[in-house]
PDB file of C-alpha atoms in Angstrom:
ATOM      1  CA  MET P   1      32.360-224.305 -79.164  1.00 36.00           C
ATOM      2  CA  SER P   2      34.464-226.060 -81.807  1.00 39.00           C
ATOM      3  CA  LYS P   3      37.573-227.984 -80.896  1.00 40.00           C
ATOM      4  CA  LYS P   4      39.789-225.481 -82.691  1.00 46.00           C
ATOM      5  CA  ARG P   5      38.230-222.558 -80.817  1.00 45.00           C
ATOM      6  CA  GLY P   6      38.636-224.406 -77.533  1.00 45.00           C
ATOM      7  CA  GLU P   7      42.294-225.069 -78.222  1.00 49.00           C
ATOM      8  CA  THR P   8      43.055-221.395 -78.900  1.00 54.00           C
ATOM      9  CA  MET P   9      41.286-220.338 -75.726  1.00 53.00           C
ATOM     10  CA  ASN P  10      43.880-222.296 -73.780  1.00 80.00           C
ATOM     11  CA  LYS P  11      46.718-220.235 -75.274  1.00 90.00           C
ATOM     12  CA  THR P  12      47.995-217.007 -73.749  1.00 94.00           C
ATOM     13  CA  ILE P  13      49.854-214.438 -75.847  1.00 96.00           C
ATOM     14  CA  LEU P  14      52.119-211.835 -74.254  1.00 97.00           C
ATOM     15  CA  ILE P  15      52.237-208.492 -76.108  1.00 97.00           C
ATOM     16  CA  VAL P  16      55.170-206.260 -75.164  1.00 97.00           C
ATOM     17  CA  ASP P  17      55.275-202.734 -76.607  1.00 96.00           C
ATOM     18  CA  ASP P  18      55.639-199.299 -75.055  1.00 95.00           C
ATOM     19  CA  GLU P  19      52.940-197.892 -77.382  1.00 95.00           C
ATOM     20  CA  LYS P  20      49.498-198.566 -75.931  1.00 95.00           C
ATOM     21  CA  GLU P  21      47.801-198.082 -79.304  1.00 96.00           C
ATOM     22  CA  ILE P  22      49.817-200.909 -80.837  1.00 96.00           C
ATOM     23  CA  ARG P  23      49.195-203.208 -77.879  1.00 95.00           C
ATOM     24  CA  GLU P  24      45.466-202.561 -78.069  1.00 96.00           C
ATOM     25  CA  LEU P  25      45.361-203.071 -81.849  1.00 96.00           C
ATOM     26  CA  LEU P  26      47.109-206.414 -81.561  1.00 96.00           C
ATOM     27  CA  ARG P  27      44.979-207.407 -78.581  1.00 96.00           C
ATOM     28  CA  LEU P  28      41.763-206.865 -80.534  1.00 96.00           C
ATOM     29  CA  TYR P  29      42.866-209.070 -83.409  1.00 95.00           C
ATOM     30  CA  ILE P  30      44.471-211.752 -81.241  1.00 96.00           C
ATOM     31  CA  GLU P  31      41.488-212.037 -78.906  1.00 95.00           C
ATOM     32  CA  LYS P  32      39.197-212.188 -81.934  1.00 94.00           C
ATOM     33  CA  ASP P  33      40.986-215.434 -82.850  1.00 92.00           C
ATOM     34  CA  GLY P  34      40.206-216.843 -79.410  1.00 92.00           C
ATOM     35  CA  TYR P  35      43.507-216.365 -77.591  1.00 94.00           C
ATOM     36  CA  SER P  36      43.958-214.824 -74.165  1.00 94.00           C
ATOM     37  CA  VAL P  37      46.198-211.760 -74.023  1.00 96.00           C
ATOM     38  CA  ILE P  38      48.549-210.338 -71.391  1.00 95.00           C
ATOM     39  CA  GLN P  39      50.156-206.942 -71.970  1.00 96.00           C
ATOM     40  CA  ALA P  40      53.378-205.308 -70.822  1.00 96.00           C
ATOM     41  CA  GLU P  41      54.756-201.865 -71.690  1.00 95.00           C
ATOM     42  CA  ASN P  42      58.430-202.657 -71.163  1.00 95.00           C
ATOM     43  CA  GLY P  43      60.837-205.566 -70.835  1.00 94.00           C
ATOM     44  CA  LEU P  44      61.004-205.597 -67.042  1.00 93.00           C
ATOM     45  CA  GLU P  45      57.237-205.812 -66.736  1.00 94.00           C
ATOM     46  CA  ALA P  46      57.207-208.565 -69.363  1.00 94.00           C
ATOM     47  CA  LEU P  47      59.717-210.681 -67.431  1.00 92.00           C
ATOM     48  CA  LYS P  48      57.531-210.378 -64.332  1.00 91.00           C
ATOM     49  CA  GLN P  49      54.492-211.441 -66.347  1.00 89.00           C
ATOM     50  CA  ALA P  50      56.351-214.434 -67.756  1.00 88.00           C
ATOM     51  CA  ALA P  51      57.454-215.483 -64.279  1.00 86.00           C
ATOM     52  CA  SER P  52      53.968-215.327 -62.782  1.00 86.00           C
ATOM     53  CA  ALA P  53      51.784-216.612 -65.620  1.00 86.00           C
ATOM     54  CA  ARG P  54      51.912-219.302 -68.270  1.00 88.00           C
ATOM     55  CA  ILE P  55      52.835-217.687 -71.593  1.00 91.00           C
ATOM     56  CA  ASP P  56      52.517-219.664 -74.830  1.00 92.00           C
ATOM     57  CA  LEU P  57      53.950-217.046 -77.208  1.00 95.00           C
ATOM     58  CA  ALA P  58      55.417-213.557 -76.946  1.00 96.00           C
ATOM     59  CA  VAL P  59      55.112-210.655 -79.404  1.00 97.00           C
ATOM     60  CA  ILE P  60      57.922-208.233 -78.611  1.00 96.00           C
ATOM     61  CA  ASP P  61      58.920-204.729 -79.701  1.00 96.00           C
ATOM     62  CA  ILE P  62      62.622-203.811 -79.709  1.00 94.00           C
ATOM     63  CA  MET P  63      62.793-200.160 -78.700  1.00 94.00           C
ATOM     64  CA  MET P  64      61.356-199.945 -75.169  1.00 93.00           C
ATOM     65  CA  PRO P  65      62.314-198.250 -71.887  1.00 88.00           C
ATOM     66  CA  GLU P  66      63.570-200.089 -68.804  1.00 86.00           C
ATOM     67  CA  LEU P  67      64.631-203.202 -70.728  1.00 91.00           C
ATOM     68  CA  ASP P  68      64.691-203.345 -74.533  1.00 93.00           C
ATOM     69  CA  GLY P  69      63.445-206.205 -76.675  1.00 93.00           C
ATOM     70  CA  TYR P  70      66.858-207.782 -77.220  1.00 93.00           C
ATOM     71  CA  GLN P  71      67.510-207.962 -73.473  1.00 93.00           C
ATOM     72  CA  LEU P  72      64.002-209.292 -72.936  1.00 94.00           C
ATOM     73  CA  ILE P  73      64.542-212.096 -75.446  1.00 93.00           C
ATOM     74  CA  LYS P  74      67.748-213.084 -73.639  1.00 90.00           C
ATOM     75  CA  GLY P  75      65.875-213.176 -70.335  1.00 90.00           C
ATOM     76  CA  LEU P  76      63.016-215.247 -71.730  1.00 91.00           C
ATOM     77  CA  ARG P  77      65.374-217.689 -73.426  1.00 86.00           C
ATOM     78  CA  GLU P  78      67.079-218.386 -70.106  1.00 81.00           C
ATOM     79  CA  ARG P  79      63.857-219.910 -68.798  1.00 80.00           C
ATOM     80  CA  SER P  80      61.785-221.007 -71.793  1.00 81.00           C
ATOM     81  CA  ASN P  81      61.776-222.037 -75.447  1.00 81.00           C
ATOM     82  CA  LEU P  82      58.354-220.490 -76.127  1.00 88.00           C
ATOM     83  CA  PRO P  83      57.880-218.984 -79.614  1.00 91.00           C
ATOM     84  CA  ILE P  84      58.910-215.323 -79.887  1.00 94.00           C
ATOM     85  CA  ILE P  85      57.869-212.923 -82.657  1.00 95.00           C
ATOM     86  CA  ILE P  86      59.569-209.540 -82.932  1.00 94.00           C
ATOM     87  CA  VAL P  87      57.392-206.671 -84.209  1.00 95.00           C
ATOM     88  CA  SER P  88      59.653-203.666 -84.681  1.00 93.00           C
ATOM     89  CA  ALA P  89      60.183-200.469 -86.663  1.00 91.00           C
ATOM     90  CA  LYS P  90      63.813-201.510 -87.150  1.00 88.00           C
ATOM     91  CA  THR P  91      64.002-202.686 -90.762  1.00 85.00           C
ATOM     92  CA  GLU P  92      67.739-203.127 -91.300  1.00 86.00           C
ATOM     93  CA  ASN P  93      68.924-206.671 -92.067  1.00 84.00           C
ATOM     94  CA  HIS P  94      71.494-206.642 -89.273  1.00 84.00           C
ATOM     95  CA  GLU P  95      68.731-205.853 -86.757  1.00 86.00           C
ATOM     96  CA  LYS P  96      66.668-208.790 -88.013  1.00 84.00           C
ATOM     97  CA  ILE P  97      69.685-211.095 -87.908  1.00 85.00           C
ATOM     98  CA  LEU P  98      70.504-209.993 -84.350  1.00 86.00           C
ATOM     99  CA  GLY P  99      66.945-210.674 -83.210  1.00 87.00           C
ATOM    100  CA  LEU P 100      66.924-214.151 -84.748  1.00 85.00           C
ATOM    101  CA  ASP P 101      70.397-214.856 -83.417  1.00 82.00           C
ATOM    102  CA  LEU P 102      69.280-214.027 -79.875  1.00 84.00           C
ATOM    103  CA  GLY P 103      66.477-216.559 -80.115  1.00 84.00           C
ATOM    104  CA  ALA P 104      63.467-214.963 -81.824  1.00 88.00           C
ATOM    105  CA  ASP P 105      61.528-217.233 -84.169  1.00 87.00           C
ATOM    106  CA  ASP P 106      60.094-214.589 -86.502  1.00 89.00           C
ATOM    107  CA  TYR P 107      60.449-210.890 -87.319  1.00 90.00           C
ATOM    108  CA  VAL P 108      57.720-208.519 -88.560  1.00 91.00           C
ATOM    109  CA  THR P 109      58.440-204.886 -89.411  1.00 90.00           C
ATOM    110  CA  LYS P 110      56.260-201.889 -88.603  1.00 92.00           C
ATOM    111  CA  PRO P 111      53.933-200.682 -89.997  1.00 91.00           C
ATOM    112  CA  PHE P 112      52.312-204.106 -90.052  1.00 91.00           C
ATOM    113  CA  ASP P 113      49.064-205.758 -91.023  1.00 93.00           C
ATOM    114  CA  PRO P 114      47.462-207.161 -87.828  1.00 93.00           C
ATOM    115  CA  LEU P 115      46.120-210.091 -89.843  1.00 93.00           C
ATOM    116  CA  GLU P 116      49.673-210.999 -90.865  1.00 91.00           C
ATOM    117  CA  VAL P 117      50.783-210.941 -87.230  1.00 93.00           C
ATOM    118  CA  THR P 118      47.915-213.186 -86.132  1.00 93.00           C
ATOM    119  CA  ALA P 119      48.664-215.565 -89.018  1.00 91.00           C
ATOM    120  CA  ARG P 120      52.288-215.779 -87.912  1.00 90.00           C
ATOM    121  CA  ILE P 121      51.176-216.395 -84.319  1.00 93.00           C
ATOM    122  CA  LYS P 122      49.066-219.325 -85.473  1.00 90.00           C
ATOM    123  CA  ALA P 123      51.938-220.702 -87.559  1.00 86.00           C
ATOM    124  CA  GLN P 124      54.397-220.501 -84.668  1.00 86.00           C
ATOM    125  CA  LEU P 125      51.992-222.211 -82.276  1.00 88.00           C
ATOM    126  CA  ARG P 126      51.300-224.967 -84.818  1.00 82.00           C
ATOM    127  CA  ARG P 127      55.032-225.589 -85.170  1.00 76.00           C
ATOM    128  CA  TYR P 128      55.559-225.565 -81.421  1.00 75.00           C
ATOM    129  CA  ASP P 129      52.617-227.836 -80.618  1.00 72.00           C
ATOM    130  CA  GLY P 130      52.448-229.973 -83.722  1.00 59.00           C
ATOM    131  CA  GLY P 131      55.856-231.618 -83.648  1.00 50.00           C
ATOM    132  CA  ALA P 132      54.855-234.458 -81.379  1.00 41.00           C
ATOM    133  CA  ALA P 133      51.531-235.094 -83.118  1.00 49.00           C
ATOM    134  CA  ASP P 134      53.035-235.187 -86.599  1.00 48.00           C
ATOM    135  CA  SER P 135      56.098-237.262 -85.800  1.00 44.00           C
ATOM    136  CA  GLU P 136      56.146-240.995 -86.467  1.00 46.00           C
ATOM    137  CA  ALA P 137      58.672-241.563 -83.693  1.00 52.00           C
ATOM    138  CA  ALA P 138      58.489-240.324 -80.111  1.00 75.00           C
ATOM    139  CA  LEU P 139      62.277-240.507 -79.744  1.00 84.00           C
ATOM    140  CA  LEU P 140      64.924-239.564 -82.302  1.00 88.00           C
ATOM    141  CA  THR P 141      68.608-240.332 -81.764  1.00 89.00           C
ATOM    142  CA  ALA P 142      71.870-239.364 -83.453  1.00 89.00           C
ATOM    143  CA  GLY P 143      74.955-240.550 -81.621  1.00 87.00           C
ATOM    144  CA  GLU P 144      74.520-239.400 -78.033  1.00 87.00           C
ATOM    145  CA  LEU P 145      71.905-236.841 -79.017  1.00 91.00           C
ATOM    146  CA  CYS P 146      68.369-237.816 -78.048  1.00 91.00           C
ATOM    147  CA  MET P 147      65.237-235.868 -78.977  1.00 91.00           C
ATOM    148  CA  ASP P 148      62.009-236.522 -77.103  1.00 87.00           C
ATOM    149  CA  VAL P 149      59.485-235.229 -79.613  1.00 83.00           C
ATOM    150  CA  SER P 150      56.556-235.501 -77.211  1.00 77.00           C
ATOM    151  CA  ALA P 151      58.298-233.440 -74.530  1.00 79.00           C
ATOM    152  CA  CYS P 152      59.990-231.099 -77.072  1.00 83.00           C
ATOM    153  CA  THR P 153      63.409-231.652 -75.495  1.00 88.00           C
ATOM    154  CA  LEU P 154      66.885-232.379 -76.837  1.00 92.00           C
ATOM    155  CA  SER P 155      69.501-233.971 -74.619  1.00 91.00           C
ATOM    156  CA  PHE P 156      73.134-235.003 -74.908  1.00 89.00           C
ATOM    157  CA  GLY P 157      74.217-237.523 -72.314  1.00 81.00           C
ATOM    158  CA  SER P 158      72.673-236.364 -69.045  1.00 80.00           C
ATOM    159  CA  GLY P 159      72.363-232.715 -70.062  1.00 87.00           C
ATOM    160  CA  THR P 160      69.539-230.869 -71.811  1.00 90.00           C
ATOM    161  CA  ILE P 161      70.158-228.527 -74.738  1.00 92.00           C
ATOM    162  CA  PRO P 162      67.748-225.545 -74.715  1.00 90.00           C
ATOM    163  CA  LEU P 163      66.212-224.838 -78.122  1.00 90.00           C
ATOM    164  CA  THR P 164      63.817-222.284 -79.527  1.00 88.00           C
ATOM    165  CA  ALA P 165      60.724-223.580 -81.340  1.00 85.00           C
ATOM    166  CA  THR P 166      62.379-222.932 -84.706  1.00 87.00           C
ATOM    167  CA  GLU P 167      65.616-224.623 -83.657  1.00 90.00           C
ATOM    168  CA  PHE P 168      63.664-227.613 -82.362  1.00 91.00           C
ATOM    169  CA  ASN P 169      61.920-228.103 -85.700  1.00 89.00           C
ATOM    170  CA  MET P 170      65.169-227.672 -87.574  1.00 92.00           C
ATOM    171  CA  MET P 171      66.968-230.205 -85.374  1.00 93.00           C
ATOM    172  CA  LYS P 172      64.045-232.599 -85.685  1.00 91.00           C
ATOM    173  CA  LEU P 173      64.408-232.475 -89.479  1.00 91.00           C
ATOM    174  CA  PHE P 174      68.124-233.278 -89.275  1.00 93.00           C
ATOM    175  CA  MET P 175      67.664-236.072 -86.739  1.00 91.00           C
ATOM    176  CA  GLN P 176      64.998-237.812 -88.780  1.00 87.00           C
ATOM    177  CA  SER P 177      67.670-238.629 -91.392  1.00 86.00           C
ATOM    178  CA  PRO P 178      71.245-238.101 -90.096  1.00 87.00           C
ATOM    179  CA  GLY P 179      73.659-237.718 -92.990  1.00 88.00           C
ATOM    180  CA  ARG P 180      71.034-236.562 -95.455  1.00 88.00           C
ATOM    181  CA  VAL P 181      71.735-233.224 -97.131  1.00 89.00           C
ATOM    182  CA  TYR P 182      68.943-230.653 -96.830  1.00 90.00           C
ATOM    183  CA  THR P 183      68.788-227.512 -98.950  1.00 89.00           C
ATOM    184  CA  LYS P 184      68.168-224.096 -97.413  1.00 88.00           C
ATOM    185  CA  GLN P 185      64.690-224.211 -98.915  1.00 86.00           C
ATOM    186  CA  GLN P 186      63.884-227.547 -97.252  1.00 87.00           C
ATOM    187  CA  ILE P 187      65.251-226.357 -93.929  1.00 91.00           C
ATOM    188  CA  TYR P 188      63.289-223.098 -94.135  1.00 88.00           C
ATOM    189  CA  GLU P 189      60.038-224.873 -94.976  1.00 85.00           C
ATOM    190  CA  ALA P 190      60.470-227.321 -92.079  1.00 85.00           C
ATOM    191  CA  ALA P 191      61.493-224.724 -89.493  1.00 86.00           C
ATOM    192  CA  TRP P 192      59.315-221.762 -90.501  1.00 81.00           C
ATOM    193  CA  GLN P 193      56.602-223.597 -92.492  1.00 73.00           C
ATOM    194  CA  GLU P 194      56.636-221.016 -95.246  1.00 72.00           C
ATOM    195  CA  ALA P 195      57.133-221.747 -98.925  1.00 66.00           C
ATOM    196  CA  ALA P 196      59.591-218.993 -99.806  1.00 65.00           C
ATOM    197  CA  ILE P 197      62.799-217.856 -98.148  1.00 62.00           C
ATOM    198  CA  VAL P 198      62.672-214.127 -97.536  1.00 60.00           C
ATOM    199  CA  ASP P 199      66.404-213.872 -96.829  1.00 66.00           C
ATOM    200  CA  ASP P 200      69.121-216.545 -97.098  1.00 71.00           C
ATOM    201  CA  ASN P 201      70.710-215.053 -93.989  1.00 81.00           C
ATOM    202  CA  THR P 202      67.737-216.263 -91.958  1.00 85.00           C
ATOM    203  CA  VAL P 203      68.707-219.918 -92.444  1.00 88.00           C
ATOM    204  CA  MET P 204      72.444-219.222 -92.115  1.00 90.00           C
ATOM    205  CA  VAL P 205      71.987-217.407 -88.794  1.00 89.00           C
ATOM    206  CA  ALA P 206      69.699-220.148 -87.462  1.00 90.00           C
ATOM    207  CA  ILE P 207      72.208-222.857 -88.434  1.00 93.00           C
ATOM    208  CA  SER P 208      75.033-220.910 -86.794  1.00 92.00           C
ATOM    209  CA  LYS P 209      73.030-220.501 -83.592  1.00 91.00           C
ATOM    210  CA  LEU P 210      72.109-224.189 -83.553  1.00 93.00           C
ATOM    211  CA  ARG P 211      75.720-225.237 -84.110  1.00 93.00           C
ATOM    212  CA  GLY P 212      76.740-223.216 -81.076  1.00 91.00           C
ATOM    213  CA  LYS P 213      74.374-225.226 -78.890  1.00 91.00           C
ATOM    214  CA  LEU P 214      75.623-228.661 -79.947  1.00 91.00           C
ATOM    215  CA  PRO P 215      78.347-230.436 -77.918  1.00 85.00           C
ATOM    216  CA  GLY P 216      81.754-228.887 -78.402  1.00 76.00           C
ATOM    217  CA  ASP P 217      83.591-232.196 -78.895  1.00 80.00           C
ATOM    218  CA  GLY P 218      82.324-232.508 -82.469  1.00 79.00           C
ATOM    219  CA  ALA P 219      80.750-235.923 -81.892  1.00 85.00           C
ATOM    220  CA  VAL P 220      77.586-234.575 -83.505  1.00 90.00           C
ATOM    221  CA  SER P 221      77.718-231.540 -85.772  1.00 93.00           C
ATOM    222  CA  ILE P 222      75.946-229.778 -88.619  1.00 95.00           C
ATOM    223  CA  GLY P 223      78.114-229.886 -91.696  1.00 93.00           C
ATOM    224  CA  THR P 224      78.010-227.642 -94.753  1.00 93.00           C
ATOM    225  CA  VAL P 225      77.929-229.293 -98.167  1.00 90.00           C
ATOM    226  CA  ARG P 226      79.070-226.509-100.456  1.00 87.00           C
ATOM    227  CA  GLY P 227      76.541-225.629-103.111  1.00 84.00           C
ATOM    228  CA  LEU P 228      73.942-228.049-101.742  1.00 86.00           C
ATOM    229  CA  GLY P 229      73.009-227.383 -98.128  1.00 90.00           C
ATOM    230  CA  TYR P 230      73.511-228.841 -94.648  1.00 94.00           C
ATOM    231  CA  ARG P 231      73.469-232.233 -92.968  1.00 93.00           C
ATOM    232  CA  LEU P 232      73.750-233.725 -89.496  1.00 93.00           C
ATOM    233  CA  GLU P 233      77.076-235.515 -89.097  1.00 92.00           C
ATOM    234  CA  VAL P 234      77.703-238.135 -86.418  1.00 88.00           C
ATOM    235  CA  ARG P 235      81.283-239.107 -85.664  1.00 83.00           C
ATOM    236  CA  THR P 236      81.679-242.838 -85.039  1.00 69.00           C
TER     237      THR P 236
END
C-alpha cells in the first residue's frame, strides 16, 4: 500500500443527506479514493455520529428532516473546526453566502459530478492537514494573537478563537506578513487553493465572518484598503 493510500484510509468522511441514492453514490466514489465513510440521513443523526466517532470532513445537504443542514453546521462548529462541504439543490447566491457565513468551507450545487465532490474533499483535507507541514514557522504572532500552526489553533491572550479550516488558512496568510495588503485573488487562492474566484462575495463573506471572531477591542483587525484588498492591522 502506498503512503498516499495509507493516509486516506485514516480519514473518515461523514455524508449527511436524506436521499439514500445520493449518499450511496457519494459513498462509492469516496471509498474508491480510500476514505472511510459514515452516513446519516438527517442532522440529528449526524450530530450523534460526530459525537461518537472521529470525523475528518463532513459533506452536508441543506434540506433535511429533523435538523436541516444550516442547523447541523452550527452544531458542528460549536465543537469542531473540521472541513465542511455543502452539497445542495439550493442554487441562489444568498443560500451559498448563508452556508459559508455559518461556517461551511465549500458549496457544491446539485446535480453534481461525484468526481468534483471527491476532488473538493481532497483539496479541503490538504488545506486542513497541510498547514503545519508547509509552514516555515510553528508559531505566528501579531500583537496578542498567536497561531500555533502545528496544532491548528489561534489564541488571543489566554483564550482560543475557533476557526474553520478556510478561516485558519486565511488568518495564517495574514499573520505571515502583518500589514501587507492581499488582493481578493491572493486570499482566495490561499484559503480555497483554487485559481479562480467564482464569486467575489465568497471572500467578502469569509472576511466578515473572520472579523467577527477577532477581539472586539480593535487591537488586531482586518482592514480594507479600497480598490486593493485587505490587510492585518495591529494597533501599537
